[in-house]
mmCIF file of C-alpha atoms and ligand atoms in Angstrom:
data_model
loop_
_atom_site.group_PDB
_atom_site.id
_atom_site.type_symbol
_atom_site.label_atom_id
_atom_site.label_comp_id
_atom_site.label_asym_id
_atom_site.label_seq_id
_atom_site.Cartn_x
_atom_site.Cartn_y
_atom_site.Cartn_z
ATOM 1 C CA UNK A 1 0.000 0.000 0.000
ATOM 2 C CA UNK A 2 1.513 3.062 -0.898
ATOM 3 C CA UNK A 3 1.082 6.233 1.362
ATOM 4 C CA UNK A 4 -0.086 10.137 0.745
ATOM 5 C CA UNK A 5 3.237 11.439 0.400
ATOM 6 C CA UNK A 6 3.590 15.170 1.343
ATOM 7 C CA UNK A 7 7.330 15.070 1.963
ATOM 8 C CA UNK A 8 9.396 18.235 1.252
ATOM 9 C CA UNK A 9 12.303 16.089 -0.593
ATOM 10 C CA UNK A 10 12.969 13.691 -1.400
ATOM 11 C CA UNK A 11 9.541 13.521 -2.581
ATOM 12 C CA UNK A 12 7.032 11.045 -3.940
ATOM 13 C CA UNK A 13 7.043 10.666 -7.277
ATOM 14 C CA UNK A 14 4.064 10.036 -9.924
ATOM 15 C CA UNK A 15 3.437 6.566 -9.799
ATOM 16 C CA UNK A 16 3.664 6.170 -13.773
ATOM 17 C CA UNK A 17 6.998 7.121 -13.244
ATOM 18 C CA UNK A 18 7.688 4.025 -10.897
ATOM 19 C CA UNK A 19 5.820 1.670 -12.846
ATOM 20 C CA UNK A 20 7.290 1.736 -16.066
ATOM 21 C CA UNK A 21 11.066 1.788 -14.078
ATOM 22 C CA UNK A 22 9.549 -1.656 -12.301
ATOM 23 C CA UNK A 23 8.705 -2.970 -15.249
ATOM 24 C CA UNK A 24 11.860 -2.094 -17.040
ATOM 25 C CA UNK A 25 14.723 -2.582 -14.680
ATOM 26 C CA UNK A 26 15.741 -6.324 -15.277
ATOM 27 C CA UNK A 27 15.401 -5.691 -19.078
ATOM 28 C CA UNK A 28 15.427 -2.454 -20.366
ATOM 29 C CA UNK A 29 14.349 -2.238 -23.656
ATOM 30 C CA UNK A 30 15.298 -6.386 -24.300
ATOM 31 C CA UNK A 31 18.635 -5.830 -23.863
ATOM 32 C CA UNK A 32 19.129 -7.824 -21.169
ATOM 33 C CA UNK A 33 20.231 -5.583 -18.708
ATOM 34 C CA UNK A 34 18.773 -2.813 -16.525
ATOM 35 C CA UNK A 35 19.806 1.292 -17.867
ATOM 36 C CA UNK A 36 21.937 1.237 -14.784
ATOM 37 C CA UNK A 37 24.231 -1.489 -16.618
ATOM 38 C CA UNK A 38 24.962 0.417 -19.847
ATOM 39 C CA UNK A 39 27.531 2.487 -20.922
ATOM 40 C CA UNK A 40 27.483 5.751 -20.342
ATOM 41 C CA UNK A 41 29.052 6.061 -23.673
ATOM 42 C CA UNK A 42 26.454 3.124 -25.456
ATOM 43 C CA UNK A 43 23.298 4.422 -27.788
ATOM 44 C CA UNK A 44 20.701 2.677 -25.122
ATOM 45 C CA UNK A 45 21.954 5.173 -22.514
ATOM 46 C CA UNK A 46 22.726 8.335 -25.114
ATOM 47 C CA UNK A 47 18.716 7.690 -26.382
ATOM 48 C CA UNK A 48 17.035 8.020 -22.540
ATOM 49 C CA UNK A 49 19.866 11.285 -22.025
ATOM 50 C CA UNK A 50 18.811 13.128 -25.144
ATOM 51 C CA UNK A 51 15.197 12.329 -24.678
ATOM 52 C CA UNK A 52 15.086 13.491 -21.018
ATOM 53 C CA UNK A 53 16.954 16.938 -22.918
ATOM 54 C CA UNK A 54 14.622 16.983 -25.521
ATOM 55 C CA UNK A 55 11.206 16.304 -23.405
ATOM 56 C CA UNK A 56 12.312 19.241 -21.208
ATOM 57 C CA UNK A 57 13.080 21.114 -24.188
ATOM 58 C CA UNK A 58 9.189 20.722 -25.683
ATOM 59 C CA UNK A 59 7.720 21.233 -22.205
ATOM 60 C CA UNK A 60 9.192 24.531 -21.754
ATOM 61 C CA UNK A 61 9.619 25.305 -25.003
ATOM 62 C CA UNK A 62 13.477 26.530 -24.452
ATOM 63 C CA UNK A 63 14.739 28.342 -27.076
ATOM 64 C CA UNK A 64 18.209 27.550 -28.938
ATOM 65 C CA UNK A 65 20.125 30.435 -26.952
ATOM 66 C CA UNK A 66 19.663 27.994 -24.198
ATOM 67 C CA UNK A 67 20.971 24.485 -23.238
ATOM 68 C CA UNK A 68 20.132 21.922 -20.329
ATOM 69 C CA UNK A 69 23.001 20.560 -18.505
ATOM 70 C CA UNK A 70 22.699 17.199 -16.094
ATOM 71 C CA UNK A 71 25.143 17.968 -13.002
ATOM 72 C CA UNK A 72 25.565 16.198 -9.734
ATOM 73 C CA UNK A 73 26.546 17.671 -6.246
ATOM 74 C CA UNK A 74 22.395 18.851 -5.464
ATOM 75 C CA UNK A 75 22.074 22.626 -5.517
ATOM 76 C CA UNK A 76 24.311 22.991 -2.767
ATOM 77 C CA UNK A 77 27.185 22.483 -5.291
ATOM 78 C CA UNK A 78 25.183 25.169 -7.477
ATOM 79 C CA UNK A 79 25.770 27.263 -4.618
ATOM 80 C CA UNK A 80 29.324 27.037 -5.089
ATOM 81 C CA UNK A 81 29.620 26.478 -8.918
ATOM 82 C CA UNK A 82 28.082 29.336 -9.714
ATOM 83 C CA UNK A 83 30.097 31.978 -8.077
ATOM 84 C CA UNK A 84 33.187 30.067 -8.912
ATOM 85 C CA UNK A 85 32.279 30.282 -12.627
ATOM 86 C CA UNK A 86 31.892 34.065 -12.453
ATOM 87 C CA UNK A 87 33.205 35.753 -9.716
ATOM 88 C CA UNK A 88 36.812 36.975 -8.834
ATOM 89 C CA UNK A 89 37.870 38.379 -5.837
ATOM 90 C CA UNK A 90 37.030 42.292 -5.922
ATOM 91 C CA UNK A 91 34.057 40.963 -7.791
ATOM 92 C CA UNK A 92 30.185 41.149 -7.010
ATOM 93 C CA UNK A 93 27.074 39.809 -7.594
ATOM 94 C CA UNK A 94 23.243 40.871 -5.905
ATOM 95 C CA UNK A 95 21.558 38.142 -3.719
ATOM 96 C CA UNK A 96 17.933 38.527 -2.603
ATOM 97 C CA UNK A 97 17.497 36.981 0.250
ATOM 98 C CA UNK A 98 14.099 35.101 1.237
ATOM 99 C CA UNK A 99 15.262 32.402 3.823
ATOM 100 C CA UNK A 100 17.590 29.920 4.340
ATOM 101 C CA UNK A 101 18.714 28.548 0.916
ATOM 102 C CA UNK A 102 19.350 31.900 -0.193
ATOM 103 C CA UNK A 103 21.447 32.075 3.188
ATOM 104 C CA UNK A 104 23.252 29.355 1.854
ATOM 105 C CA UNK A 105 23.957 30.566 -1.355
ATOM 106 C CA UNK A 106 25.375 33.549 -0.149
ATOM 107 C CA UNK A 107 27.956 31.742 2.056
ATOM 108 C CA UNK A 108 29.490 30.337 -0.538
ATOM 109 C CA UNK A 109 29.466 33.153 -2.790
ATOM 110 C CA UNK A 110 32.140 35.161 -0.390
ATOM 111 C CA UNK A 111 34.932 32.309 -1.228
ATOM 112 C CA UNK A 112 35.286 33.713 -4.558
ATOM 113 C CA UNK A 113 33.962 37.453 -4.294
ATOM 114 C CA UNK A 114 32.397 40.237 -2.721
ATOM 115 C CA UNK A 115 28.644 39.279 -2.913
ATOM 116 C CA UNK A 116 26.015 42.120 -1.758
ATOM 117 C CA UNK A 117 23.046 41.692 0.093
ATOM 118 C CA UNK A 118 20.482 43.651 -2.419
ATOM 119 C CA UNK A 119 17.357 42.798 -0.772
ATOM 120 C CA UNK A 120 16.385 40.531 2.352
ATOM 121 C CA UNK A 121 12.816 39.952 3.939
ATOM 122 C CA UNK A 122 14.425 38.423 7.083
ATOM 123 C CA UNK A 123 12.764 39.617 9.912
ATOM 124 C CA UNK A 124 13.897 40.585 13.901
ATOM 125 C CA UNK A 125 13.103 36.922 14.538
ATOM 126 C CA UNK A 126 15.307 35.673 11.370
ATOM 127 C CA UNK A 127 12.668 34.015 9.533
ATOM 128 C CA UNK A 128 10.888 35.341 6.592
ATOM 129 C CA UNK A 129 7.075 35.180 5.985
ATOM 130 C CA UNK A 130 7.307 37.041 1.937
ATOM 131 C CA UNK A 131 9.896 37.548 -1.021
ATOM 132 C CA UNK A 132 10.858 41.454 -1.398
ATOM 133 C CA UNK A 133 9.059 43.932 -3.891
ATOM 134 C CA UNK A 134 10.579 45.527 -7.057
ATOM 135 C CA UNK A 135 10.956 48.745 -4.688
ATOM 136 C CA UNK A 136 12.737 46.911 -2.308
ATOM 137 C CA UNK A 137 15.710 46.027 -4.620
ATOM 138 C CA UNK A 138 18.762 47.559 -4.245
ATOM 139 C CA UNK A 139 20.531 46.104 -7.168
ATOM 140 C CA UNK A 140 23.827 47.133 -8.418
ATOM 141 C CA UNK A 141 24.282 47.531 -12.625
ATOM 142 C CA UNK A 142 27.696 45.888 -11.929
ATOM 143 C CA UNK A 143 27.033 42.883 -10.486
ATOM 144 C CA UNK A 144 27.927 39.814 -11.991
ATOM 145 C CA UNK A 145 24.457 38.063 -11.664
ATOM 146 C CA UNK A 146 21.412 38.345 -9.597
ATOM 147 C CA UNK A 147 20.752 35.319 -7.637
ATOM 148 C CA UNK A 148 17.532 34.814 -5.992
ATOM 149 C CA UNK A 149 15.847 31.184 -4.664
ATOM 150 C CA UNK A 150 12.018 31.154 -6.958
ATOM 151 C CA UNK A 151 10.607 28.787 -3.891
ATOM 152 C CA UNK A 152 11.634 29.090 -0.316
ATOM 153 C CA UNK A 153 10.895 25.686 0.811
ATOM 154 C CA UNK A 154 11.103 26.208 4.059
ATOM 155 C CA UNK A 155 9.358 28.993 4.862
ATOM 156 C CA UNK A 156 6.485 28.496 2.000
ATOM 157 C CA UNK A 157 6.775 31.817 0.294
ATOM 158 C CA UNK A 158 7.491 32.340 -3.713
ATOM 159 C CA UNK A 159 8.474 34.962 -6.443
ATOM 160 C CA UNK A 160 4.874 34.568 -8.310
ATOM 161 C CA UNK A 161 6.559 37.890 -10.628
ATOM 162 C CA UNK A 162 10.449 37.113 -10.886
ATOM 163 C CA UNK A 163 12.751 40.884 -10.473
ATOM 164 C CA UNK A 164 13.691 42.687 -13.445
ATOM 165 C CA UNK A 165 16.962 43.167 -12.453
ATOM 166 C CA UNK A 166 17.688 45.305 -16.033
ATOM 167 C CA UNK A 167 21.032 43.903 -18.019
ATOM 168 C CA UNK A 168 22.303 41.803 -15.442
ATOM 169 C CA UNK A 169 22.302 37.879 -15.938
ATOM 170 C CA UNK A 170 19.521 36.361 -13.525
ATOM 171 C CA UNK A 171 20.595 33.197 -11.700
ATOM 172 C CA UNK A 172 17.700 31.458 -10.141
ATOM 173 C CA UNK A 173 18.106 28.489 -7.487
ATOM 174 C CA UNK A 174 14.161 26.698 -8.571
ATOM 175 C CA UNK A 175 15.139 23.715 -6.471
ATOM 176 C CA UNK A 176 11.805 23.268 -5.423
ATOM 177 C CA UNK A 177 9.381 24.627 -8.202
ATOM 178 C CA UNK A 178 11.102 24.012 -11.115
ATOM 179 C CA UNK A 179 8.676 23.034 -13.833
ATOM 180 C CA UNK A 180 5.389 23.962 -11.581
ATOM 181 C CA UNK A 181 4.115 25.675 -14.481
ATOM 182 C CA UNK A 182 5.268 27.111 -17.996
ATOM 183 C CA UNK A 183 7.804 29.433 -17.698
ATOM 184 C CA UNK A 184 9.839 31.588 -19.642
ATOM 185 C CA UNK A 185 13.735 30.044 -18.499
ATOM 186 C CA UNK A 186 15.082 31.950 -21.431
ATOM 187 C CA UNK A 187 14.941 35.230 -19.456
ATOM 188 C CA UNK A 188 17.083 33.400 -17.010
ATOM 189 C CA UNK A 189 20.722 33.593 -17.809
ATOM 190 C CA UNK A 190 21.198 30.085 -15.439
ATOM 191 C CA UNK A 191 18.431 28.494 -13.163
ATOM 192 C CA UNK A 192 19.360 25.034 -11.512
ATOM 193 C CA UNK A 193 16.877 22.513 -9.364
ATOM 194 C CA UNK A 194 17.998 19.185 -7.253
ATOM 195 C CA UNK A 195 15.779 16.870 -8.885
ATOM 196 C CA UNK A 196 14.398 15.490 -5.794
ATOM 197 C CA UNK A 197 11.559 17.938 -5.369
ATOM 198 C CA UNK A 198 9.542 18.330 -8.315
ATOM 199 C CA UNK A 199 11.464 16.220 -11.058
ATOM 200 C CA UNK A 200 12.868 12.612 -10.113
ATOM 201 C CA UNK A 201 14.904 11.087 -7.382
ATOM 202 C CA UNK A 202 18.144 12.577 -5.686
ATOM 203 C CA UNK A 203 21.479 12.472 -7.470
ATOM 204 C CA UNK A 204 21.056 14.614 -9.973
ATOM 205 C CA UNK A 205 20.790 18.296 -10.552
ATOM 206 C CA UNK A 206 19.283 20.275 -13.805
ATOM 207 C CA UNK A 207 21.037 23.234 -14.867
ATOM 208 C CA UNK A 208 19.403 25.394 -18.031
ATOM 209 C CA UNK A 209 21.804 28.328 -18.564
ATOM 210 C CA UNK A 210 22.526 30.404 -21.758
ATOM 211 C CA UNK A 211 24.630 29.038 -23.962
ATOM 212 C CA UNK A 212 26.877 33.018 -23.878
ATOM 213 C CA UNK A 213 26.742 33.148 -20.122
ATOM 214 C CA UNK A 214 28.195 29.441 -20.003
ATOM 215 C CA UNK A 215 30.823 30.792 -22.465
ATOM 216 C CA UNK A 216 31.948 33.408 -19.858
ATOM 217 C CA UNK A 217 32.398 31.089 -16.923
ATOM 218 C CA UNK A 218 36.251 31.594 -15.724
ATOM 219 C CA UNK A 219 38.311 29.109 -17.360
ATOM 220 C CA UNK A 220 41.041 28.726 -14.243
ATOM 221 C CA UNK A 221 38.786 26.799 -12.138
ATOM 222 C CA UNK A 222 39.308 22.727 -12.285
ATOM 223 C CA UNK A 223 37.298 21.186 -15.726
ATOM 224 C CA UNK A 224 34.928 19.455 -13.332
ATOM 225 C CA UNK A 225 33.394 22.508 -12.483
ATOM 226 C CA UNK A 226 33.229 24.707 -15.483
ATOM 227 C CA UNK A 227 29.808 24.989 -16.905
ATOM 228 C CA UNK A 228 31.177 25.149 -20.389
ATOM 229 C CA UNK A 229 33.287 21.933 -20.225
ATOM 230 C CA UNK A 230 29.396 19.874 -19.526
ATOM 231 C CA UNK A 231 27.791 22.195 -22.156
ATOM 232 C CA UNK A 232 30.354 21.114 -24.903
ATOM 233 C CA UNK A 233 30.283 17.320 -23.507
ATOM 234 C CA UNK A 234 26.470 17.021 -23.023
ATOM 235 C CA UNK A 235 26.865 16.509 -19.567
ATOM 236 C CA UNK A 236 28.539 13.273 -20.349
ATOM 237 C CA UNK A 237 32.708 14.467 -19.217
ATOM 238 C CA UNK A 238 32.192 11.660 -16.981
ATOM 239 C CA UNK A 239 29.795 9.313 -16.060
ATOM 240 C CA UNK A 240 26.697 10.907 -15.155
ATOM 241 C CA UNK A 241 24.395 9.436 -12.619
ATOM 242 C CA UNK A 242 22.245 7.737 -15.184
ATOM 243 C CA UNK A 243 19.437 6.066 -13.287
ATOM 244 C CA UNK A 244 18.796 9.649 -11.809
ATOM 245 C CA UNK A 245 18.378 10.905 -15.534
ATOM 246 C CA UNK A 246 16.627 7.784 -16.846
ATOM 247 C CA UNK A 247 13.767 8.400 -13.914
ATOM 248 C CA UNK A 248 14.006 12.064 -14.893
ATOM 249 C CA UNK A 249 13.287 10.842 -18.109
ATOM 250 C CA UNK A 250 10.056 8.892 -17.064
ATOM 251 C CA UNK A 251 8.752 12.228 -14.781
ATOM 252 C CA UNK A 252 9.021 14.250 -17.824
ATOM 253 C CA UNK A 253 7.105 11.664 -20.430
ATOM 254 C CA UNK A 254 4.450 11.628 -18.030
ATOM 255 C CA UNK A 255 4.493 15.000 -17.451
ATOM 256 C CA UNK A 256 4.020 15.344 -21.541
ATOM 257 C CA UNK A 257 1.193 12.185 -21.645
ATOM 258 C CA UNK A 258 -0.734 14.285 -19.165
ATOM 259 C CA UNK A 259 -1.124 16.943 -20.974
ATOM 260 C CA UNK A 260 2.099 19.207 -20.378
ATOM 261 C CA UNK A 261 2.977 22.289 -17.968
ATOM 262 C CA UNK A 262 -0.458 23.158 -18.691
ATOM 263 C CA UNK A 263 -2.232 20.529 -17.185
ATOM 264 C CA UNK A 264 0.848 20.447 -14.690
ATOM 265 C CA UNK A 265 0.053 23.669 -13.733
ATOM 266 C CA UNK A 266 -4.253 23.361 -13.048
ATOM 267 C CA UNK A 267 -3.406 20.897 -11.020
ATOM 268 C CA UNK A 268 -0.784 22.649 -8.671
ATOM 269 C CA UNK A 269 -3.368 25.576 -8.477
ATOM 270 C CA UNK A 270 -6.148 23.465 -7.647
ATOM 271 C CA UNK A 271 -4.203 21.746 -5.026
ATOM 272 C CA UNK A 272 -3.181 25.556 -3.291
ATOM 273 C CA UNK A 273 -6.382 26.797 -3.334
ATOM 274 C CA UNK A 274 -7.986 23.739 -1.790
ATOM 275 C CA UNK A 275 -5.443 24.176 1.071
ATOM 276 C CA UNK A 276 -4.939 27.920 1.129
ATOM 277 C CA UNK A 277 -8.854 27.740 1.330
ATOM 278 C CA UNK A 278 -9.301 25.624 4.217
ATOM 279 C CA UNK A 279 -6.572 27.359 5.789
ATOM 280 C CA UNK A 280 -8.670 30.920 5.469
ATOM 281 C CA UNK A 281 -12.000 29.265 6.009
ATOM 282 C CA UNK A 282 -10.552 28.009 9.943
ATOM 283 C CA UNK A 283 -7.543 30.844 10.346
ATOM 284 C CA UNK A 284 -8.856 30.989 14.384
ATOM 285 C CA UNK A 285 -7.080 27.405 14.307
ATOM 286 C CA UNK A 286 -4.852 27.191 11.272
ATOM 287 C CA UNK A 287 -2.530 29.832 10.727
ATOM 288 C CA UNK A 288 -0.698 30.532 7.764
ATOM 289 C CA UNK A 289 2.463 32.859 8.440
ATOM 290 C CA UNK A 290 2.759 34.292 4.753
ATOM 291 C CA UNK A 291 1.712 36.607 3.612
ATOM 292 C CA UNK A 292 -0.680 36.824 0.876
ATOM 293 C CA UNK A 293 1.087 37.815 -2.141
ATOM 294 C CA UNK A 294 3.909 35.653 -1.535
ATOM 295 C CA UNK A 295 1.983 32.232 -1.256
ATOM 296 C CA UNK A 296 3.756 29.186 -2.096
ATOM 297 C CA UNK A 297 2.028 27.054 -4.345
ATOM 298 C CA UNK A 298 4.605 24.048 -3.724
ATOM 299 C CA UNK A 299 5.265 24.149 -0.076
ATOM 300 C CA UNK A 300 1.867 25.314 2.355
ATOM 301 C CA UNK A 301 2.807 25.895 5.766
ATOM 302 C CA UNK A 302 0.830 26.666 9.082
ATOM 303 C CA UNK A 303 1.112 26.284 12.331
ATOM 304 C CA UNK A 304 -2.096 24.958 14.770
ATOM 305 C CA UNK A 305 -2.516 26.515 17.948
ATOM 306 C CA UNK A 306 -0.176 24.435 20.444
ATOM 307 C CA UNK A 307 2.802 22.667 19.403
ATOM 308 C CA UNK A 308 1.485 19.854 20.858
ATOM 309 C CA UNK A 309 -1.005 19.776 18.062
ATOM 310 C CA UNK A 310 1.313 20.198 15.195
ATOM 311 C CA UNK A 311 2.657 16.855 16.948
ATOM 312 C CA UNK A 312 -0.814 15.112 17.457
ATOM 313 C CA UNK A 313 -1.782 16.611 13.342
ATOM 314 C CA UNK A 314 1.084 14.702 12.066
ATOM 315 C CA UNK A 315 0.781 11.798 14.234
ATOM 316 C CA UNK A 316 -3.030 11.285 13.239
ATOM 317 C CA UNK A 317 -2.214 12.096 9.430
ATOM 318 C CA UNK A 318 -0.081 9.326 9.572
ATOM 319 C CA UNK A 319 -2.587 7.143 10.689
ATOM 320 C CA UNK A 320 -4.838 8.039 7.487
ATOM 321 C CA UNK A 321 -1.884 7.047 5.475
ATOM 322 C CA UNK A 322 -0.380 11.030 4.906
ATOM 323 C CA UNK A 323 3.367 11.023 5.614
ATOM 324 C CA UNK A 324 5.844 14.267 5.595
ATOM 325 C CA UNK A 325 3.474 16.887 6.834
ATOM 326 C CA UNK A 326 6.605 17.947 9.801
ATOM 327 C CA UNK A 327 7.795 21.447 9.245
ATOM 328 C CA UNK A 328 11.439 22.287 9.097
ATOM 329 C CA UNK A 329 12.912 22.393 12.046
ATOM 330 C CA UNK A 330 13.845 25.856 11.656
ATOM 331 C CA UNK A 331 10.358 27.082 11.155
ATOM 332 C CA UNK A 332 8.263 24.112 13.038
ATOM 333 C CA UNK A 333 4.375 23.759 12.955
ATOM 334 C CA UNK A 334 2.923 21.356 9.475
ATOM 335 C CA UNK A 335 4.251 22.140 6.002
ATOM 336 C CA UNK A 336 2.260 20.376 3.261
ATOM 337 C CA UNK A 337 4.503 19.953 -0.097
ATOM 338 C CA UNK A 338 2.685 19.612 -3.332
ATOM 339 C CA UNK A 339 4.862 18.682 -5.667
ATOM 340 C CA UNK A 340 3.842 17.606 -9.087
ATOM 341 C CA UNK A 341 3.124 14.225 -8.204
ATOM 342 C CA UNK A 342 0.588 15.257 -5.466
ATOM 343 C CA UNK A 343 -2.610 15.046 -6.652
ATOM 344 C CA UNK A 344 -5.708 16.971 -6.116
ATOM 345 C CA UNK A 345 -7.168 13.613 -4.476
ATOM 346 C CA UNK A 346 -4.397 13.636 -2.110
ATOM 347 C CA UNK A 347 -5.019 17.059 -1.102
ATOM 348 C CA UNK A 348 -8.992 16.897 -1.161
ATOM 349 C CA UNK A 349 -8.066 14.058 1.292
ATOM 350 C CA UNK A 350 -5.826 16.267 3.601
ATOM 351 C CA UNK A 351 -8.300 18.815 3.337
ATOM 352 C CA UNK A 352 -10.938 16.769 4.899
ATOM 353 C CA UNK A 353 -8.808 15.301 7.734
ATOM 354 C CA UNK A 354 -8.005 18.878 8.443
ATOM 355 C CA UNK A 355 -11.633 19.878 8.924
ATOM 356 C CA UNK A 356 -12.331 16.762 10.957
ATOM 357 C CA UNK A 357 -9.249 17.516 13.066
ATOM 358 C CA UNK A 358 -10.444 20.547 13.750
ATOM 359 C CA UNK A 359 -13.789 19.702 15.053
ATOM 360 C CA UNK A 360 -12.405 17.012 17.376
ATOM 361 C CA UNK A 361 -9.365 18.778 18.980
ATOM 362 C CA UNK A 362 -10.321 22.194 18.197
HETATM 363 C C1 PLP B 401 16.177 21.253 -1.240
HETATM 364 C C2 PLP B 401 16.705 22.587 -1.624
HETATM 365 C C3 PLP B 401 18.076 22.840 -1.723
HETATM 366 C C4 PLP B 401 19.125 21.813 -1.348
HETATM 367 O O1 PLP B 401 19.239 20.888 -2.342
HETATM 368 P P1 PLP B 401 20.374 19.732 -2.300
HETATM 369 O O2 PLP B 401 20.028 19.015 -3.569
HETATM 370 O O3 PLP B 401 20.134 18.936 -1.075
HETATM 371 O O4 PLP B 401 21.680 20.374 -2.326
HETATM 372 C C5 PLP B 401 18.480 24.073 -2.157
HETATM 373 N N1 PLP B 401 17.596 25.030 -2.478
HETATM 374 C C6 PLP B 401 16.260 24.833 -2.380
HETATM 375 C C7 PLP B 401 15.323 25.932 -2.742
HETATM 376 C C8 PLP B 401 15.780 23.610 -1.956
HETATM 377 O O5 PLP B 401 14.459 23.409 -1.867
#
């Protein structure tokens, strides 16, 4: 029996997905071995890594200026790469800061430059309850990039209108909302997501960057981590983590049999309003921290009245069969994560224990 799976990541993933890896692994595609066997280097392998490329490709519709790299290292090695592909020391870049990802990033930033803060939400209390608005940005022309974090995971709140940040390249850590919806990556000049959220299983790490901003990265840094080394390899330099890609693959072709971002995208809205209503209809009991505007559509978090019923809400959610409803530890209370393989079921379920809850321990 499997369970309602609202975990923050790893998370559950659609259950297509898992079937048609079950019913391939011993054999894939009667060649007598499972994808995990072959080459790197063999056509089996090269055909599930260039459709996993191209069925992002359609779903987004990326334009040619653009390319989709396959990294490992999770987007805490983005954290890293990214300033050690274009910063020096003297060097700048803006980071808008909306909790503790973004805190993250920043740290690493300062071992190759002089990164600014150009915006933070952070409040007295050091967490943050909404991203910052245009007005708020203090951006410098000079920077190198702009790096901001789409989905704050923890703390529930999103961009829903990304920055203009004017000429400078926009660097976007979309860990966990990356393909939530259409969206226009080209204006991005590199966005990067640990697959584990919204896309596949740990292990791997999608990088879509423009093919000129790749061609600046600083070429004194060890091959491994230039950008442009994996864009003129096909992220194949060395062995990638292939069973991570091949499941990627299988997320994305049901993503596309579904009816694309489109469809994708209904259903994530559905899903937040369901919750996001309840959580209005009862806010005496539930309370949401974020504000309004700043709503995340993939991670919903509230806190009850007591911490001793956030404990007894996740203890009798997991005896309906709904797992992963803990918050972070840094922010506490119930965070609900609806991923793309949550479905509006799930939540409709959730919904209703919520409202039962209520009445009998409210
Ligand atoms: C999960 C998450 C990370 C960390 O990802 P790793 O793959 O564990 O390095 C970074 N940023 C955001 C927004 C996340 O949600």
């Amino acid at each position: 029996m499997r369970v309602i799976n609202f975990n923050p990541g790893p998370a559950g993933l659609p259950l297509p997905a898992l079937e048609r890896a079950r019913e391939e692994l011993l054999d894939f595609q009667a060649t007598g071995m499972s994808v995990m066997e072959h080459s790197h280097r063999g056509k089996d392998y090269e055909a599930v890594h260039d459709e996993a490329i191209s069925l992002l490709t359609q779903l987004v519709g990326l334009p040619s200026s653009h390319q989709v790299l396959f990294l490992t290292g999770g987007a805490s090695q983005q954290f890293a790469q990214v300033p050690m592909n274009y910063l020096t020391p003297g060097t700048s870049a803006d980071y808008l800061m909306t909790g503790v990802w973004s805190e993250k990033a920043l740290d690493e930033a300062k071992y190759y430059g002089t990164p600014r803060v150009a915006a933070t939400t952070v409040q007295p209390d050091k967490h943050y309850t909404r991203v910052p608005r245009q007005d708020e940005l203090n951006l410098d022309p000079k920077a190198a990039y702009v790096h901001i974090t789409t989905n704050n995971t923890i703390y529930g709140t999103q961009w829903h209108t990304f920055p203009d940040v004017g000429g400078v390249p926009l660097v976007a850590d979309m860990s966990s909302d990356f393909l939530w919806k259409k969206m226009d990556l080209s204006r991005f000049a590199l966005t990067y997501a640990g697959a584990q959220k919204n896309l596949g299983p740990s292990g791997v790490t999608l990088v879509v960057a423009a093919k000129d901003f790749i061609a600046r990265g600083r070429k004194d840094i060890p091959k491994i981590f230039r950008y442009s080394i994996h864009a003129e390899n096909n992220s194949l330099y060395n062995t990638p983590p292939t069973l991570a890609i091949y499941l990627v693959r299988n997320v994305l072709a049901w993503m596309k049999d579904v009816g694309g971002l489109a469809q994708v995208e209904a259903w994530n809205r559905q899903k937040a309003d369901l919750l996001y209503g309840a959580l209005d209809k009862h806010s005496g009991f539930y309370r949401a921290p974020v504000e309004r505007e700043s709503r995340s559509v993939m991670n919903v978090v509230f806190h009850l009245p007591t911490p001793e019923l956030d404990a007894a809400f996740v203890a009798d959610a997991k005896q309906q069969g709904m797992v992963g409803l803990k918050g972070h530890r840094t922010a506490g209370g119930i965070r609900v994560s609806t991923y793309n393989a949550v479905t509006v079921e799930n939540v409709r379920t959730l919904v209703t224990f919520m409202e039962h809850f209520m009445k009998t321990r409210g």
